[in-house]
């Protein structure tokens, strides 16, 4: 009996050890599943907190999309699609150049998700005359085959041209106040996009593309640009060192970027992303511009300066190459050498900005 006791105690110890291990394993498994379950919810919560009441309509996790069988050229691990340009940022966001993507794969992907895209355009004052050309060329080149809402912000709704649209595409005319100065127009552009993202866009579209009113599409612009947040390299500054970028440098402005910081110079004429991300961006820029306004300072390139500041600290998940932002007039200002250098790397001009936004 006395001998049995230690044996029993031994088995008990052994059993309790096994039990502890078992419990530990269960705890680990629970922790793991809890983590998997919590993670998307935590992200959702973060999005909701960031975007106030913006509902999460985006579906950026493409894993659950089942692609059909497709035949296309094999991606080559040992050959770069382009050797003359940067293809990915140091934070691993792709830079979108001709020759680096297969649009058929991307189309399968985005079509399976029934992606709907909103294009916001400001056509205020006399810039309304550019709208017809923009819409007509968008019908030929912009997100062809997708559901598209054109959100036209204008102070002259009666002047909006009625042009025939493809199936699944519609025009939504949104009246905005007419401000006398361009400063106020740019300031309120950010505010208006932010307000509408929160109030309506999140119910209607998955992605927003925010474009300047004075431009036309000259080539395909499709789902290759879509990402939770994207910016576009300004064609006039893509090759310069950061201290030569026309960032706002004065510390009094909210848009200030010190000389030793900065990735790229992004254009204010084309940016976008998922609705919650565009809401965050436009709200932050609007608030920063209001602070500047109250301290009686205008950033050197107004909302473009604030956009550059925002994208420095909120890295975009895709960057569009200057193919997406050609501007003949501005390039003329930089001279033939710059234009020729750019023409060597830009094999497609997809979007052409017509002049400078500030002119009346
Ligand atoms: C896309 O739309 C089709 C037809 O309306 C529907 O069957 C499908 O479930 C939708 N897919 C997604 C991911 O919402
Ligand atoms: C944007 O929304 C805020 C808060 O609802 C409102 O005060 C402001 O007037 C709105 N701005 C514009 C330009 O619609």
Short mmCIF file of C-alpha atoms and ligand atoms in Angstrom, two decimals:
data_model
loop_
_atom_site.label_atom_id
_atom_site.label_comp_id
_atom_site.label_asym_id
_atom_site.label_seq_id
_atom_site.Cartn_x
_atom_site.Cartn_y
_atom_site.Cartn_z
CA UNK A 1 0.00 0.00 0.00
CA UNK A 2 2.72 2.33 1.02
CA UNK A 3 4.46 1.42 -2.19
CA UNK A 4 1.33 1.97 -4.22
CA UNK A 5 0.86 5.50 -3.03
CA UNK A 6 4.01 6.90 -4.59
CA UNK A 7 3.14 5.06 -7.80
CA UNK A 8 -0.36 6.58 -7.80
CA UNK A 9 1.07 9.97 -6.97
CA UNK A 10 3.46 9.41 -9.85
CA UNK A 11 0.65 8.60 -12.30
CA UNK A 12 -1.31 11.53 -10.95
CA UNK A 13 1.62 13.83 -11.54
CA UNK A 14 2.02 12.33 -14.94
CA UNK A 15 -1.71 12.76 -15.65
CA UNK A 16 -1.78 16.32 -14.39
CA UNK A 17 1.25 17.06 -16.56
CA UNK A 18 -0.61 15.61 -19.54
CA UNK A 19 -3.68 17.59 -18.55
CA UNK A 20 -1.67 20.79 -18.30
CA UNK A 21 -0.13 20.16 -21.73
CA UNK A 22 -3.56 19.41 -23.14
CA UNK A 23 -5.03 22.55 -21.61
CA UNK A 24 -2.09 24.56 -22.89
CA UNK A 25 -2.67 23.22 -26.40
CA UNK A 26 -6.35 24.09 -26.21
CA UNK A 27 -5.49 27.56 -24.96
CA UNK A 28 -3.04 27.98 -27.84
CA UNK A 29 -5.60 26.80 -30.37
CA UNK A 30 -8.21 29.12 -28.91
CA UNK A 31 -5.78 32.01 -28.95
CA UNK A 32 -4.95 31.25 -32.58
CA UNK A 33 -8.57 31.07 -33.71
CA UNK A 34 -9.39 34.08 -31.60
CA UNK A 35 -6.63 35.99 -33.33
CA UNK A 36 -7.82 34.95 -36.79
CA UNK A 37 -11.35 35.94 -35.89
CA UNK A 38 -10.38 39.18 -34.18
CA UNK A 39 -8.01 40.40 -36.82
CA UNK A 40 -10.45 41.37 -39.57
CA UNK A 41 -12.80 42.76 -36.97
CA UNK A 42 -10.02 44.84 -35.45
CA UNK A 43 -9.19 46.13 -38.91
CA UNK A 44 -12.84 46.89 -39.55
CA UNK A 45 -13.09 48.74 -36.29
CA UNK A 46 -9.97 50.69 -37.12
CA UNK A 47 -11.50 51.63 -40.46
CA UNK A 48 -14.75 52.63 -38.87
CA UNK A 49 -13.00 54.70 -36.25
CA UNK A 50 -10.82 56.30 -38.88
CA UNK A 51 -13.70 56.97 -41.21
CA UNK A 52 -16.30 57.96 -38.62
CA UNK A 53 -19.51 56.38 -39.86
CA UNK A 54 -18.12 55.17 -43.18
CA UNK A 55 -19.28 51.59 -43.58
CA UNK A 56 -16.75 49.10 -44.82
CA UNK A 57 -17.90 48.20 -48.30
CA UNK A 58 -14.46 47.43 -49.65
CA UNK A 59 -13.30 43.91 -50.28
CA UNK A 60 -9.58 44.14 -50.70
CA UNK A 61 -8.87 40.60 -49.68
CA UNK A 62 -8.80 38.95 -53.03
CA UNK A 63 -7.90 35.53 -51.63
CA UNK A 64 -11.48 34.31 -51.63
CA UNK A 65 -11.91 35.01 -55.32
CA UNK A 66 -11.78 31.83 -57.37
CA UNK A 67 -10.21 32.65 -60.71
CA UNK A 68 -11.20 30.54 -63.71
CA UNK A 69 -8.63 28.72 -65.85
CA UNK A 70 -6.72 31.27 -67.93
CA UNK A 71 -3.93 31.04 -70.47
CA UNK A 72 -1.44 33.88 -70.48
CA UNK A 73 2.33 34.46 -70.73
CA UNK A 74 4.25 33.09 -67.78
CA UNK A 75 5.71 35.66 -65.36
CA UNK A 76 9.51 35.49 -65.56
CA UNK A 77 11.37 35.40 -62.26
CA UNK A 78 14.72 36.03 -63.93
CA UNK A 79 13.71 38.85 -66.25
CA UNK A 80 12.51 42.30 -65.27
CA UNK A 81 9.48 43.52 -67.24
CA UNK A 82 11.11 46.97 -67.28
CA UNK A 83 14.73 47.78 -66.56
CA UNK A 84 14.57 51.54 -66.91
CA UNK A 85 12.17 52.50 -64.14
CA UNK A 86 11.39 51.77 -60.50
CA UNK A 87 8.68 49.09 -60.33
CA UNK A 88 8.06 48.94 -56.61
CA UNK A 89 8.44 51.42 -53.76
CA UNK A 90 10.56 50.62 -50.69
CA UNK A 91 7.28 49.88 -48.84
CA UNK A 92 6.40 47.35 -51.55
CA UNK A 93 3.68 49.25 -53.37
CA UNK A 94 3.75 48.57 -57.12
CA UNK A 95 4.37 51.51 -59.46
CA UNK A 96 2.05 51.08 -62.43
CA UNK A 97 3.87 51.21 -65.77
CA UNK A 98 2.94 49.84 -69.16
CA UNK A 99 4.31 46.32 -69.50
CA UNK A 100 4.22 45.42 -65.81
CA UNK A 101 0.68 44.06 -65.47
CA UNK A 102 -1.65 41.69 -67.25
CA UNK A 103 -5.00 43.43 -67.52
CA UNK A 104 -6.84 40.16 -68.27
CA UNK A 105 -5.92 38.69 -64.88
CA UNK A 106 -6.85 41.92 -63.12
CA UNK A 107 -10.16 42.14 -64.98
CA UNK A 108 -11.11 38.60 -63.96
CA UNK A 109 -10.30 39.52 -60.41
CA UNK A 110 -12.21 42.78 -60.21
CA UNK A 111 -15.19 41.60 -62.28
CA UNK A 112 -15.73 38.63 -59.96
CA UNK A 113 -16.05 41.14 -57.16
CA UNK A 114 -18.59 43.26 -59.07
CA UNK A 115 -16.37 46.27 -58.54
CA UNK A 116 -18.09 49.64 -58.89
CA UNK A 117 -16.00 52.74 -59.39
CA UNK A 118 -16.83 56.39 -58.74
CA UNK A 119 -15.06 59.12 -60.70
CA UNK A 120 -15.29 62.49 -58.96
CA UNK A 121 -14.81 65.49 -61.20
CA UNK A 122 -14.96 69.15 -60.32
CA UNK A 123 -16.31 71.22 -63.15
CA UNK A 124 -16.71 74.65 -61.67
CA UNK A 125 -16.73 78.06 -63.30
CA UNK A 126 -15.62 78.04 -66.91
CA UNK A 127 -13.99 74.64 -66.52
CA UNK A 128 -17.39 73.16 -67.27
CA UNK A 129 -16.49 73.47 -70.96
CA UNK A 130 -13.96 70.64 -70.54
CA UNK A 131 -16.50 68.23 -69.12
CA UNK A 132 -17.94 66.96 -72.40
CA UNK A 133 -14.55 65.88 -73.66
CA UNK A 134 -13.66 64.30 -70.33
CA UNK A 135 -16.87 62.26 -70.18
CA UNK A 136 -16.74 61.21 -73.83
CA UNK A 137 -13.16 60.01 -73.56
CA UNK A 138 -13.91 58.34 -70.21
CA UNK A 139 -16.64 56.32 -71.88
CA UNK A 140 -14.07 55.05 -74.37
CA UNK A 141 -11.12 54.47 -72.03
CA UNK A 142 -12.02 54.61 -68.32
CA UNK A 143 -12.93 51.33 -66.58
CA UNK A 144 -14.60 49.98 -69.69
CA UNK A 145 -16.98 47.13 -68.85
CA UNK A 146 -17.40 48.19 -65.21
CA UNK A 147 -20.14 49.95 -63.34
CA UNK A 148 -19.08 53.58 -63.07
CA UNK A 149 -20.72 56.53 -61.36
CA UNK A 150 -19.57 59.90 -62.60
CA UNK A 151 -19.95 62.31 -59.72
CA UNK A 152 -19.93 65.76 -61.27
CA UNK A 153 -19.50 68.57 -58.76
CA UNK A 154 -20.48 71.81 -60.34
CA UNK A 155 -21.86 75.24 -59.64
CA UNK A 156 -23.56 75.19 -63.05
CA UNK A 157 -25.73 72.06 -63.21
CA UNK A 158 -27.62 73.38 -66.24
CA UNK A 159 -24.43 73.40 -68.27
CA UNK A 160 -23.57 69.73 -67.69
CA UNK A 161 -23.57 68.02 -71.10
CA UNK A 162 -25.88 65.03 -71.55
CA UNK A 163 -23.89 62.35 -73.27
CA UNK A 164 -24.94 58.75 -73.91
CA UNK A 165 -23.44 56.34 -71.38
CA UNK A 166 -22.76 52.62 -71.62
CA UNK A 167 -24.87 50.19 -69.62
CA UNK A 168 -24.27 50.25 -65.89
CA UNK A 169 -22.78 53.73 -65.97
CA UNK A 170 -24.50 56.82 -64.69
CA UNK A 171 -23.95 60.47 -64.11
CA UNK A 172 -24.73 62.07 -60.76
CA UNK A 173 -24.76 65.85 -60.74
CA UNK A 174 -23.97 67.37 -57.36
CA UNK A 175 -24.36 71.08 -56.95
CA UNK A 176 -21.67 72.92 -55.05
CA UNK A 177 -21.48 76.49 -53.95
CA UNK A 178 -19.63 78.79 -56.31
CA UNK A 179 -16.61 80.18 -54.55
CA UNK A 180 -14.87 83.22 -55.92
CA UNK A 181 -11.26 82.18 -55.38
CA UNK A 182 -9.41 79.04 -56.50
CA UNK A 183 -8.06 78.77 -52.99
CA UNK A 184 -11.58 78.28 -51.68
CA UNK A 185 -12.48 75.96 -54.53
CA UNK A 186 -9.56 73.65 -53.73
CA UNK A 187 -10.23 73.88 -50.02
CA UNK A 188 -13.86 72.94 -50.41
CA UNK A 189 -13.13 70.28 -53.00
CA UNK A 190 -11.47 68.24 -50.27
CA UNK A 191 -14.33 69.00 -47.89
CA UNK A 192 -17.01 68.07 -50.40
CA UNK A 193 -15.38 64.75 -51.36
CA UNK A 194 -14.95 63.98 -47.66
CA UNK A 195 -18.58 64.80 -46.88
CA UNK A 196 -20.00 62.82 -49.77
CA UNK A 197 -17.75 59.83 -49.06
CA UNK A 198 -19.19 59.64 -45.60
CA UNK A 199 -22.79 60.34 -46.57
CA UNK A 200 -23.29 58.50 -49.84
CA UNK A 201 -20.31 57.21 -51.83
CA UNK A 202 -19.67 54.36 -49.41
CA UNK A 203 -23.11 52.96 -50.24
CA UNK A 204 -22.70 53.28 -53.98
CA UNK A 205 -19.13 52.48 -55.00
CA UNK A 206 -16.12 50.43 -53.88
CA UNK A 207 -13.41 52.78 -55.13
CA UNK A 208 -13.13 56.48 -55.83
CA UNK A 209 -10.93 58.06 -58.46
CA UNK A 210 -10.60 61.81 -57.89
CA UNK A 211 -9.67 63.65 -61.03
CA UNK A 212 -9.13 67.19 -62.14
CA UNK A 213 -11.90 68.54 -64.37
CA UNK A 214 -9.58 69.73 -67.09
CA UNK A 215 -8.34 66.56 -68.67
CA UNK A 216 -9.12 63.85 -71.16
CA UNK A 217 -8.45 60.14 -71.41
CA UNK A 218 -6.32 59.16 -74.38
CA UNK A 219 -5.69 55.46 -73.61
CA UNK A 220 -6.92 52.65 -71.39
CA UNK A 221 -7.20 53.51 -67.68
CA UNK A 222 -8.57 50.48 -65.89
CA UNK A 223 -8.64 48.46 -62.71
CA UNK A 224 -4.83 48.24 -62.63
CA UNK A 225 -4.93 51.57 -60.80
CA UNK A 226 -7.31 50.43 -58.05
CA UNK A 227 -5.91 50.02 -54.54
CA UNK A 228 -6.91 51.03 -51.05
CA UNK A 229 -4.91 54.25 -51.54
CA UNK A 230 -3.13 55.47 -54.65
CA UNK A 231 -1.30 58.58 -55.76
CA UNK A 232 0.20 59.59 -59.12
CA UNK A 233 3.73 60.70 -59.90
CA UNK A 234 3.77 64.27 -61.20
CA UNK A 235 5.40 64.19 -64.65
CA UNK A 236 7.38 67.35 -63.99
CA UNK A 237 9.25 66.10 -60.94
CA UNK A 238 9.49 62.30 -61.08
CA UNK A 239 13.25 62.28 -61.58
CA UNK A 240 14.33 64.99 -59.15
CA UNK A 241 15.95 64.59 -55.77
CA UNK A 242 13.64 65.22 -52.85
CA UNK A 243 15.14 68.57 -51.89
CA UNK A 244 14.10 69.87 -55.31
CA UNK A 245 10.47 68.84 -54.98
CA UNK A 246 8.12 71.84 -54.72
CA UNK A 247 6.89 70.73 -51.30
CA UNK A 248 5.75 73.32 -48.79
CA UNK A 249 8.81 74.11 -46.67
CA UNK A 250 7.59 76.75 -44.24
CA UNK A 251 7.02 75.29 -40.77
CA UNK A 252 4.03 77.61 -40.26
CA UNK A 253 2.06 75.53 -42.76
CA UNK A 254 0.51 72.16 -41.93
CA UNK A 255 1.78 70.93 -45.29
CA UNK A 256 5.45 71.42 -44.39
CA UNK A 257 7.85 68.64 -45.37
CA UNK A 258 11.51 69.02 -44.28
CA UNK A 259 14.30 68.85 -46.88
CA UNK A 260 15.45 65.42 -45.77
CA UNK A 261 12.05 63.76 -46.11
CA UNK A 262 9.82 62.82 -49.02
CA UNK A 263 9.42 59.89 -51.39
CA UNK A 264 7.87 61.32 -54.56
CA UNK A 265 6.09 64.42 -55.73
CA UNK A 266 2.47 63.44 -56.32
CA UNK A 267 0.08 65.39 -58.51
CA UNK A 268 -3.12 66.77 -57.05
CA UNK A 269 -4.90 66.04 -60.34
CA UNK A 270 -5.34 62.28 -59.81
CA UNK A 271 -5.58 60.26 -56.61
CA UNK A 272 -7.99 57.81 -55.07
CA UNK A 273 -8.61 54.57 -53.29
CA UNK A 274 -11.30 52.77 -51.35
CA UNK A 275 -14.07 55.04 -50.08
CA UNK A 276 -12.94 54.93 -46.39
CA UNK A 277 -9.35 55.75 -47.37
CA UNK A 278 -10.39 58.63 -49.63
CA UNK A 279 -12.60 59.88 -46.83
CA UNK A 280 -9.65 59.85 -44.43
CA UNK A 281 -7.38 61.56 -46.91
CA UNK A 282 -9.75 64.32 -47.96
CA UNK A 283 -10.84 64.97 -44.38
CA UNK A 284 -7.23 65.25 -43.18
CA UNK A 285 -6.28 67.56 -46.06
CA UNK A 286 -9.36 69.71 -45.54
CA UNK A 287 -8.66 70.04 -41.81
CA UNK A 288 -5.00 70.90 -42.43
CA UNK A 289 -6.02 73.50 -45.01
CA UNK A 290 -8.46 75.05 -42.54
CA UNK A 291 -5.69 75.34 -39.94
CA UNK A 292 -3.54 77.06 -42.57
CA UNK A 293 -6.39 79.35 -43.53
CA UNK A 294 -6.88 80.37 -39.90
CA UNK A 295 -3.15 81.14 -39.58
CA UNK A 296 -3.36 83.14 -42.79
CA UNK A 297 -1.04 80.98 -44.82
CA UNK A 298 -1.59 79.14 -48.07
CA UNK A 299 0.57 76.15 -48.88
CA UNK A 300 2.64 76.77 -52.00
CA UNK A 301 0.56 74.40 -54.17
CA UNK A 302 -2.56 74.48 -52.01
CA UNK A 303 -4.24 71.06 -51.78
CA UNK A 304 -1.48 69.40 -53.77
CA UNK A 305 0.97 70.35 -51.00
CA UNK A 306 -1.35 68.89 -48.37
CA UNK A 307 -1.87 65.75 -50.44
CA UNK A 308 1.91 65.29 -50.63
CA UNK A 309 2.20 65.68 -46.89
CA UNK A 310 -0.58 63.14 -46.32
CA UNK A 311 0.91 60.57 -48.71
CA UNK A 312 4.30 60.90 -47.05
CA UNK A 313 2.90 59.68 -43.75
CA UNK A 314 0.15 57.44 -45.14
CA UNK A 315 2.03 55.51 -47.79
CA UNK A 316 -0.10 54.70 -50.84
CA UNK A 317 -0.60 51.02 -51.70
CA UNK A 318 -0.13 51.74 -55.41
CA UNK A 319 1.66 54.54 -57.22
CA UNK A 320 0.68 55.50 -60.77
CA UNK A 321 3.50 56.34 -63.16
CA UNK A 322 3.48 59.59 -65.18
CA UNK A 323 1.69 57.65 -67.95
CA UNK A 324 -1.40 58.61 -66.01
CA UNK A 325 -0.69 62.31 -65.87
CA UNK A 326 0.66 63.86 -68.99
CA UNK A 327 0.49 67.62 -69.25
CA UNK A 328 1.75 69.11 -72.46
CA UNK A 329 1.49 72.71 -71.32
CA UNK A 330 3.32 72.19 -68.05
CA UNK A 331 5.95 70.05 -69.74
CA UNK A 332 6.48 72.80 -72.29
CA UNK A 333 7.39 74.95 -69.35
CA UNK A 334 10.11 72.48 -68.32
CA UNK A 335 11.63 72.30 -71.76
CA UNK A 336 12.29 69.81 -74.53
CA UNK A 337 14.96 67.86 -72.68
CA UNK A 338 12.60 66.93 -69.88
CA UNK A 339 9.83 66.06 -72.34
CA UNK A 340 12.13 63.82 -74.37
CA UNK A 341 13.45 62.09 -71.27
CA UNK A 342 9.91 61.44 -70.17
CA UNK A 343 8.86 60.22 -73.61
CA UNK A 344 11.58 57.58 -73.47
CA UNK A 345 10.10 55.99 -70.37
CA UNK A 346 6.44 56.76 -70.90
CA UNK A 347 5.38 54.51 -73.74
CA UNK A 348 1.69 55.20 -73.26
CA UNK A 349 0.07 58.52 -72.51
CA UNK A 350 -3.17 57.56 -70.82
CA UNK A 351 -4.39 60.84 -69.46
CA UNK A 352 -3.73 64.30 -70.68
CA UNK A 353 -4.23 67.32 -68.48
CA UNK A 354 -5.35 70.34 -70.46
CA UNK A 355 -3.60 73.35 -69.07
CA UNK A 356 -3.34 74.53 -65.57
CA UNK A 357 -6.24 74.29 -63.15
CA UNK A 358 -5.88 77.77 -61.78
CA UNK A 359 -6.76 79.57 -64.95
CA UNK A 360 -10.31 80.84 -65.10
C1 LIG B 1 -21.59 39.53 -58.16
O1 LIG B 1 -22.87 39.61 -58.80
C2 LIG B 1 -23.40 38.35 -59.15
C3 LIG B 1 -24.67 38.58 -59.95
O2 LIG B 1 -25.41 39.63 -59.47
C4 LIG B 1 -23.63 37.53 -57.87
O3 LIG B 1 -24.12 36.27 -58.17
C5 LIG B 1 -22.29 37.39 -57.12
O4 LIG B 1 -22.49 36.72 -55.89
C6 LIG B 1 -21.68 38.75 -56.87
N1 LIG B 1 -20.34 38.56 -56.29
C7 LIG B 1 -19.91 39.21 -55.22
C8 LIG B 1 -18.51 38.91 -54.78
O5 LIG B 1 -20.59 40.03 -54.63
C1 LIG B 2 -19.60 69.14 -44.77
O1 LIG B 2 -20.18 68.58 -43.60
C2 LIG B 2 -20.11 69.42 -42.46
C3 LIG B 2 -20.60 68.64 -41.26
O2 LIG B 2 -21.78 67.96 -41.57
C4 LIG B 2 -20.90 70.70 -42.73
O3 LIG B 2 -20.84 71.56 -41.61
C5 LIG B 2 -20.35 71.39 -43.95
O4 LIG B 2 -21.12 72.53 -44.27
C6 LIG B 2 -20.30 70.45 -45.14
N1 LIG B 2 -19.59 71.13 -46.21
C7 LIG B 2 -19.96 71.15 -47.49
C8 LIG B 2 -19.14 71.96 -48.42
O5 LIG B 2 -20.95 70.54 -47.88
#
